[in-house]
Amino acid sequence: MSLVVSNIQKQYNGQKAVDGISFELHPGEIVGFLGPNGAGKSTTLKMIAGILMPDAGSITINNQLVQIDSIASKKLIGYLPESNPLYKDLYVKEYLQFLGNIHQVNHLSNRIKEVIDFLQLGLMQHKKIGELSKGYQQRLGIAAAIIHQPALLLLDEPTSGLDPNQLIEIREVIKLLSKRSMILFSSHILQEVTAVCNSVLVMHQGILVANEPIEELLKPKTNHLHILFEEELSHLKEHISKLSLDIVSIDKHLLVVKTAEGKDVKKMVMQFALDMGLNIERLHTEEASLEEIFKLLTH
Ligand code: ADP
C-alpha cells in the first residue's frame, strides 16, 4: 500500500500554486513536508486528500486513483486540515460517533473507546468541543482523522499554535501513529521534522526542492561548495559535466561540487558563470546546518 504522487499541478486564478511535483510514500514512513508559507503544501495535501482536484498529474493510493468523492480512497485516507474545523457545539464523543457512522466503522463503540484512550481524551469525552483547550482540540482533530484506521494520514501543521508541552505530546502521538499509517505532515519547524520523520520533502514556490532521507539532509556537507545560481541549470548539465569538477549534485538552481586541494574550485565555478552569462546568487563552503540548507533550498 503506497501513495504515488505523479507530476501534480494546481493553479488558482491562473496562478500556479503547485507546479508539477512527484513523490512516493511507503508503509512505515513519516515524511515531513517543509516549506515557507505559500509554498503549496496545503494545496498538495488537499489534492491528496481528494478534496481538491489537480489540474494535471495523478495521485494513486494502493494503485487506485484518488478523485473527488472517491469513497474507496477516502476510506484509506485520514486528513487533519490546518484549520482543524470542528463542530464546537457537539460533544466530543458525539462528534466521534458522527464521524464513525459516516465512515461505517465496524464495532464503533469499541473503536471510539480505543481512540479516546489513545489520545487521552477520557476526561474530555463528555465536554462540548468549544470548551476544549487548543491542545485537546488538536487531539480530537487527530482522533477524527484516524477513527476509520486509515492507511495514510495527512496532517497539515498539526503542532501549530500549541505550547511546548502540547507540542511534545502531539509529536509522540504522531510517532506512535506511524506504526499503523504512513504519515505526511507539514510543518515549518525543522527541529520537529528531524525529531519525528524518516525523510523530508521541501517545497518552495510550488516545486519540490528536496526529497531526501533525514540522514542525508543532516549529513555534514563538508568539503562541499554550494553554488546557487539565479538561473535554472537543467539545460546546462552537459556543459557543467565537461568541467573538471567533482560534481555532487545539480538540482534546479543549485550546483554542489566537492572542493579539492590544489584546485581553486571557486575560481573555476566563477569563470564558468562568467562564460555562460550566469549570475551566482550565493556561494557557500562551510558545513551547512539544517537551517542553512533549508534557506539555501528555499532562498
Ligand atoms: P502553504 O500551505 O505552503 O502555506 P498553500 O498551498 O496554502 O501554501 O498556498 C499556495 C499558494 O496558493 C499561495 O500563493 C496561496 O496564496 C495560494 N492559494 C491557496 N489557496 C488558495 C485559494 N483558495 N484561492 C486562491 N489562491 C490560493
XYZ file of N, CA and C in Angstrom, residues 74-229:
468
model
N -11.216 7.585 0.139
C -11.419 8.272 1.424
C -11.352 7.300 2.594
N -11.677 6.058 2.343
C -11.573 5.044 3.402
C -10.119 4.849 3.806
N -9.220 5.098 2.844
C -7.794 4.838 3.097
C -7.053 6.053 3.647
N -7.741 7.205 3.626
C -7.042 8.450 3.966
C -7.676 9.139 5.166
N -6.825 9.568 6.101
C -7.261 10.419 7.208
C -6.612 11.769 7.033
N -7.377 12.847 7.237
C -6.859 14.184 6.930
C -7.203 15.156 8.043
N -6.183 15.789 8.586
C -6.396 16.856 9.565
C -6.029 18.182 8.896
N -7.033 18.972 8.512
C -6.724 20.236 7.836
C -6.074 21.231 8.794
N -5.425 22.217 8.226
C -4.703 23.203 9.025
C -5.633 23.906 10.015
N -6.836 24.203 9.561
C -7.757 24.960 10.427
C -8.447 24.059 11.456
N -8.290 22.751 11.344
C -8.944 21.774 12.223
C -10.408 22.135 12.489
N -11.213 22.077 11.441
C -12.604 22.506 11.608
C -13.395 21.514 12.461
N -13.877 21.977 13.592
C -14.647 21.108 14.495
C -16.000 21.754 14.748
N -16.997 20.917 14.996
C -18.329 21.458 15.315
C -18.348 21.779 16.805
N -18.174 23.060 17.114
C -17.940 23.474 18.515
C -19.099 23.124 19.461
N -20.310 22.990 18.915
C -21.462 22.721 19.787
C -21.682 21.239 20.056
N -20.965 20.393 19.335
C -21.121 18.950 19.567
C -20.274 18.532 20.770
N -20.665 17.419 21.369
C -19.845 16.839 22.440
C -18.789 15.940 21.789
N -17.657 15.788 22.507
C -16.520 15.065 21.945
C -16.919 13.670 21.441
N -17.579 12.909 22.315
C -17.924 11.531 21.963
C -18.948 11.497 20.821
N -19.878 12.447 20.910
C -20.930 12.547 19.896
C -20.298 12.805 18.505
N -19.280 13.660 18.499
C -18.595 14.000 17.248
C -17.915 12.763 16.651
N -17.242 12.001 17.516
C -16.557 10.801 17.026
C -17.568 9.760 16.543
N -18.724 9.723 17.229
C -19.782 8.801 16.800
C -20.289 9.185 15.405
N -20.485 10.487 15.242
C -20.970 11.035 13.978
C -20.011 10.667 12.826
N -18.704 10.877 13.077
C -17.721 10.566 12.028
C -17.607 9.063 11.782
N -17.637 8.313 12.862
C -17.552 6.854 12.746
C -18.700 6.309 11.913
N -19.885 6.884 12.088
C -21.039 6.453 11.294
C -20.852 6.790 9.822
N -20.331 7.977 9.565
C -20.087 8.363 8.167
C -19.142 7.347 7.518
N -18.099 6.982 8.254
C -17.112 6.045 7.708
C -17.547 4.585 7.822
N -18.715 4.361 8.390
C -19.236 2.996 8.584
C -18.217 2.104 9.304
N -17.688 2.636 10.404
C -16.690 1.892 11.178
C -17.372 0.719 11.889
N -16.753 -0.444 11.764
C -17.278 -1.621 12.469
C -16.988 -1.504 13.965
N -17.852 -2.071 14.788
C -17.681 -2.049 16.257
C -17.318 -0.639 16.726
N -18.165 0.298 16.360
C -17.836 1.713 16.572
C -17.587 2.066 18.037
N -18.411 1.548 18.966
C -18.206 1.927 20.378
C -16.811 1.534 20.845
N -16.372 0.329 20.452
C -15.021 -0.098 20.840
C -13.953 0.809 20.243
N -14.172 1.129 18.979
C -13.173 1.963 18.291
C -13.112 3.362 18.930
N -14.266 3.902 19.279
C -14.277 5.230 19.911
C -13.517 5.177 21.240
N -13.753 4.113 21.991
C -13.064 3.979 23.279
C -11.533 3.909 23.053
N -11.158 3.112 22.056
C -9.732 2.948 21.741
C -9.089 4.301 21.399
N -9.782 5.055 20.541
C -9.249 6.333 20.072
C -9.200 7.346 21.221
N -10.241 7.334 22.051
C -10.277 8.250 23.201
C -9.138 7.920 24.168
N -8.904 6.639 24.398
C -7.799 6.239 25.283
C -6.461 6.637 24.677
N -6.297 6.324 23.408
C -5.018 6.587 22.733
C -4.661 8.074 22.777
N -5.655 8.910 22.575
C -5.386 10.352 22.558
C -5.624 11.024 23.918
N -5.817 10.193 24.920
C -6.017 10.684 26.296
C -7.090 11.770 26.353
N -8.226 11.436 25.761
C -9.355 12.369 25.745
C -10.418 11.972 26.770
N -10.088 10.978 27.608
C -11.080 10.427 28.539
C -11.817 11.478 29.361
N -11.050 12.398 29.942
C -11.691 13.400 30.813
C -12.499 14.419 30.014
N -12.279 14.437 28.744
C -12.921 15.456 27.895
C -14.125 14.899 27.122
N -14.315 13.567 27.179
C -15.255 12.960 26.226
C -16.695 13.450 26.357
N -17.082 13.937 27.547
C -18.463 14.411 27.702
C -18.555 15.934 27.651
N -17.470 16.573 27.249
C -17.488 18.043 27.146
C -17.864 18.476 25.738
N -18.313 19.729 25.664
C -18.560 20.302 24.340
C -17.217 20.664 23.709
N -17.109 20.483 22.400
C -15.824 20.716 21.727
C -15.342 22.151 21.953
N -16.287 23.093 21.938
C -15.931 24.500 22.133
C -15.286 24.780 23.484
N -15.462 23.864 24.437
C -14.892 24.084 25.782
C -13.454 23.557 25.886
N -12.992 22.846 24.865
C -11.661 22.230 24.954
C -10.552 23.248 24.680
N -9.389 23.004 25.319
C -8.215 23.840 25.032
C -7.724 23.512 23.623
N -6.832 24.364 23.134
C -6.281 24.174 21.779
C -5.607 22.787 21.647
N -4.878 22.397 22.720
C -4.176 21.109 22.691
C -5.151 19.951 22.577
N -6.240 20.007 23.355
C -7.239 18.928 23.293
C -8.007 18.953 21.970
N -8.247 20.157 21.453
C -8.936 20.232 20.151
C -8.073 19.567 19.074
N -6.755 19.775 19.204
C -5.853 19.181 18.222
C -5.870 17.649 18.359
N -5.903 17.175 19.611
C -6.004 15.724 19.838
C -7.296 15.185 19.220
N -8.371 15.938 19.405
C -9.650 15.493 18.845
C -9.596 15.497 17.314
N -8.939 16.504 16.751
C -8.771 16.558 15.287
C -8.061 15.302 14.792
N -7.049 14.881 15.538
C -6.322 13.661 15.148
C -7.221 12.436 15.344
N -7.955 12.414 16.468
C -8.888 11.295 16.706
C -9.868 11.176 15.537
N -10.352 12.327 15.091
C -11.316 12.337 13.981
C -10.680 11.814 12.699
N -9.392 12.155 12.519
C -8.714 11.739 11.283
C -8.398 10.242 11.277
N -8.303 9.628 12.473
C -7.887 8.205 12.491
C -9.008 7.237 12.867
N -10.222 7.764 13.076
C -11.302 6.905 13.575
C -11.509 5.667 12.696
N -11.278 5.838 11.389
C -11.521 4.722 10.456
C -10.226 3.969 10.112
N -9.175 4.170 10.923
C -7.899 3.470 10.758
C -7.352 3.591 9.335
N -7.092 4.813 8.909
C -6.632 4.995 7.525
C -5.203 4.501 7.327
N -4.900 4.105 6.088
C -3.541 3.648 5.769
C -2.608 4.842 5.594
N -3.203 5.981 5.239
C -2.422 7.201 5.007
C -3.005 8.327 5.839
N -2.141 8.994 6.590
C -2.598 10.099 7.429
C -1.923 11.385 6.968
N -2.755 12.379 6.661
C -2.243 13.672 6.209
C -2.515 14.697 7.297
N -1.467 15.303 7.816
C -1.636 16.248 8.915
C -1.069 17.598 8.478
N -1.931 18.597 8.415
C -1.491 19.912 7.953
C -1.175 20.783 9.166
N 0.093 21.013 9.402
C 0.576 21.815 10.543
C -0.069 21.376 11.858
N 0.055 20.109 12.222
C -0.656 19.624 13.414
C -0.184 20.240 14.726
N 1.016 20.830 14.734
C 1.510 21.353 16.012
C 1.472 22.877 16.079
N 0.902 23.512 15.052
C 0.946 24.981 15.079
C 0.026 25.513 16.182
N 0.506 26.490 16.901
C -0.285 27.122 17.961
C -0.291 26.369 19.276
N 0.479 25.277 19.372
C 0.497 24.523 20.630
C 1.623 25.032 21.536
N 1.422 24.890 22.865
C 2.512 25.281 23.766
C 3.554 24.160 23.776
N 4.748 24.412 24.322
C 5.838 23.422 24.211
C 5.476 22.036 24.736
N 4.704 21.949 25.824
C 4.333 20.626 26.344
C 3.396 19.902 25.393
N 2.398 20.634 24.929
C 1.427 20.045 23.993
C 2.140 19.582 22.721
N 3.106 20.395 22.322
C 3.852 20.112 21.105
C 4.580 18.757 21.208
N 5.222 18.560 22.359
C 5.956 17.300 22.568
C 4.967 16.128 22.580
N 3.823 16.332 23.258
C 2.826 15.257 23.330
C 2.316 14.868 21.939
N 2.004 15.882 21.145
C 1.457 15.590 19.808
C 2.515 14.902 18.941
N 3.773 15.320 19.087
C 4.841 14.645 18.330
C 4.912 13.166 18.691
N 4.772 12.874 19.986
C 4.811 11.470 20.425
C 3.639 10.692 19.821
N 2.465 11.345 19.814
C 1.275 10.714 19.224
C 1.535 10.387 17.749
N 2.130 11.343 17.056
C 2.384 11.148 15.622
C 3.333 9.965 15.419
N 4.374 9.897 16.251
C 5.332 8.784 16.121
C 4.616 7.445 16.315
N 3.758 7.376 17.343
C 3.042 6.124 17.604
C 2.115 5.769 16.437
N 1.491 6.791 15.877
C 0.553 6.537 14.780
C 1.246 5.945 13.557
N 2.534 6.239 13.423
C 3.235 5.765 12.224
C 3.382 4.242 12.225
N 3.098 3.616 13.370
C 3.139 2.147 13.378
C 2.011 1.564 12.538
N 0.938 2.329 12.398
C -0.230 1.826 11.649
C -0.420 2.493 10.299
N 0.018 3.765 10.200
C -0.286 4.517 8.978
C 0.974 5.176 8.419
N 0.992 5.351 7.107
C 2.016 6.215 6.515
C 1.591 7.631 6.868
N 2.548 8.480 7.160
C 2.177 9.832 7.594
C 2.918 10.885 6.769
N 2.150 11.859 6.306
C 2.745 13.028 5.656
C 2.286 14.224 6.460
N 3.223 14.934 7.089
C 2.757 16.082 7.859
C 3.570 17.329 7.582
N 2.854 18.432 7.447
C 3.524 19.679 7.106
C 3.897 20.432 8.361
N 4.966 21.176 8.232
C 5.482 21.918 9.377
C 6.456 22.956 8.828
N 6.689 24.020 9.591
C 7.837 24.827 9.175
C 8.900 24.841 10.260
N 8.785 23.847 11.174
C 9.797 23.737 12.231
C 10.749 22.600 11.877
N 11.976 22.973 11.550
C 12.955 21.962 11.127
C 13.264 20.946 12.207
N 13.410 21.427 13.435
C 13.760 20.505 14.528
C 12.682 19.458 14.713
N 11.455 19.874 14.537
C 10.336 18.953 14.695
C 10.416 17.842 13.654
N 10.693 18.260 12.446
C 10.751 17.295 11.352
C 11.890 16.302 11.576
N 13.044 16.810 12.038
C 14.167 15.896 12.259
C 13.887 14.978 13.448
N 13.095 15.458 14.416
C 12.805 14.645 15.601
C 11.819 13.518 15.290
N 10.968 13.723 14.322
C 9.853 12.800 14.125
C 9.945 11.973 12.830
N 10.535 12.551 11.790
C 10.379 11.950 10.446
C 11.542 11.074 10.001
N 11.259 10.214 9.031
C 12.321 9.446 8.382
C 12.900 10.217 7.211
N 12.031 10.977 6.562
C 12.526 11.709 5.395
C 11.743 13.008 5.236
N 12.227 13.804 4.339
C 11.672 15.148 4.244
C 11.476 15.558 2.784
N 10.367 16.275 2.582
C 10.125 16.909 1.287
C 10.190 18.402 1.552
N 10.941 19.115 0.756
C 10.966 20.573 0.932
C 10.350 21.203 -0.300
N 9.347 22.030 -0.048
C 8.622 22.645 -1.150
C 8.859 24.151 -1.129
N 8.990 24.720 -2.300
C 9.183 26.163 -2.398
C 8.579 26.642 -3.711
N 7.705 27.625 -3.616
C 7.071 28.197 -4.807
C 6.527 27.129 -5.754
N 5.825 26.169 -5.151
C 5.115 25.184 -5.969
C 5.931 24.011 -6.448
N 7.249 24.020 -6.198
C 8.044 22.870 -6.651
C 8.764 22.217 -5.469
N 9.181 20.981 -5.683
C 9.960 20.296 -4.642
C 11.421 20.634 -4.847
N 12.035 21.191 -3.806
C 13.463 21.498 -3.935
C 14.314 20.452 -3.225
N 13.686 19.570 -2.451
C 14.426 18.451 -1.855
C 13.465 17.326 -1.523
N 13.952 16.121 -1.650
C 13.191 14.926 -1.301
C 14.222 13.902 -0.868
N 14.535 13.902 0.419
C 15.606 13.006 0.849
C 15.436 12.514 2.276
N 16.127 11.389 2.586
C 16.065 10.900 3.966
C 16.686 11.925 4.907
N 16.205 11.928 6.150
C 16.715 12.873 7.141
C 18.244 12.761 7.266
N 18.770 11.515 7.283
C 20.232 11.359 7.448
C 20.967 12.104 6.336
N 20.386 12.037 5.151
C 21.015 12.675 4.008
C 21.028 14.193 4.210
N 19.893 14.692 4.681
C 19.759 16.130 4.902
C 20.698 16.600 6.011
N 20.896 15.710 7.003
C 21.713 16.093 8.154
C 23.202 15.824 7.963
N 23.528 15.066 6.919
C 24.933 14.727 6.692
C 25.747 16.005 6.635
N 26.858 16.037 7.366
C 27.652 17.252 7.283
C 28.083 17.481 5.840
N 27.771 18.626 5.372
C 28.087 18.899 3.973
C 29.489 19.535 3.878
N 30.461 18.884 4.498
C 31.823 19.420 4.485
C 32.454 19.185 3.129
N 33.428 19.961 2.834
C 34.151 19.859 1.567
C 33.234 20.011 0.358
N 32.074 20.559 0.634
C 31.157 20.777 -0.474
C 30.970 22.269 -0.687
N 31.032 22.628 -1.930
C 30.779 24.029 -2.260
C 29.386 24.099 -2.884
N 28.522 24.885 -2.261
C 27.163 25.042 -2.783
C 27.103 26.329 -3.586
N 26.685 26.222 -4.821
C 26.584 27.432 -5.642
C 25.144 27.571 -6.105
N 24.519 28.632 -5.652
C 23.126 28.867 -6.027
C 23.100 29.899 -7.156
N 22.574 29.475 -8.304
C 22.504 30.372 -9.459
C 21.119 31.009 -9.550
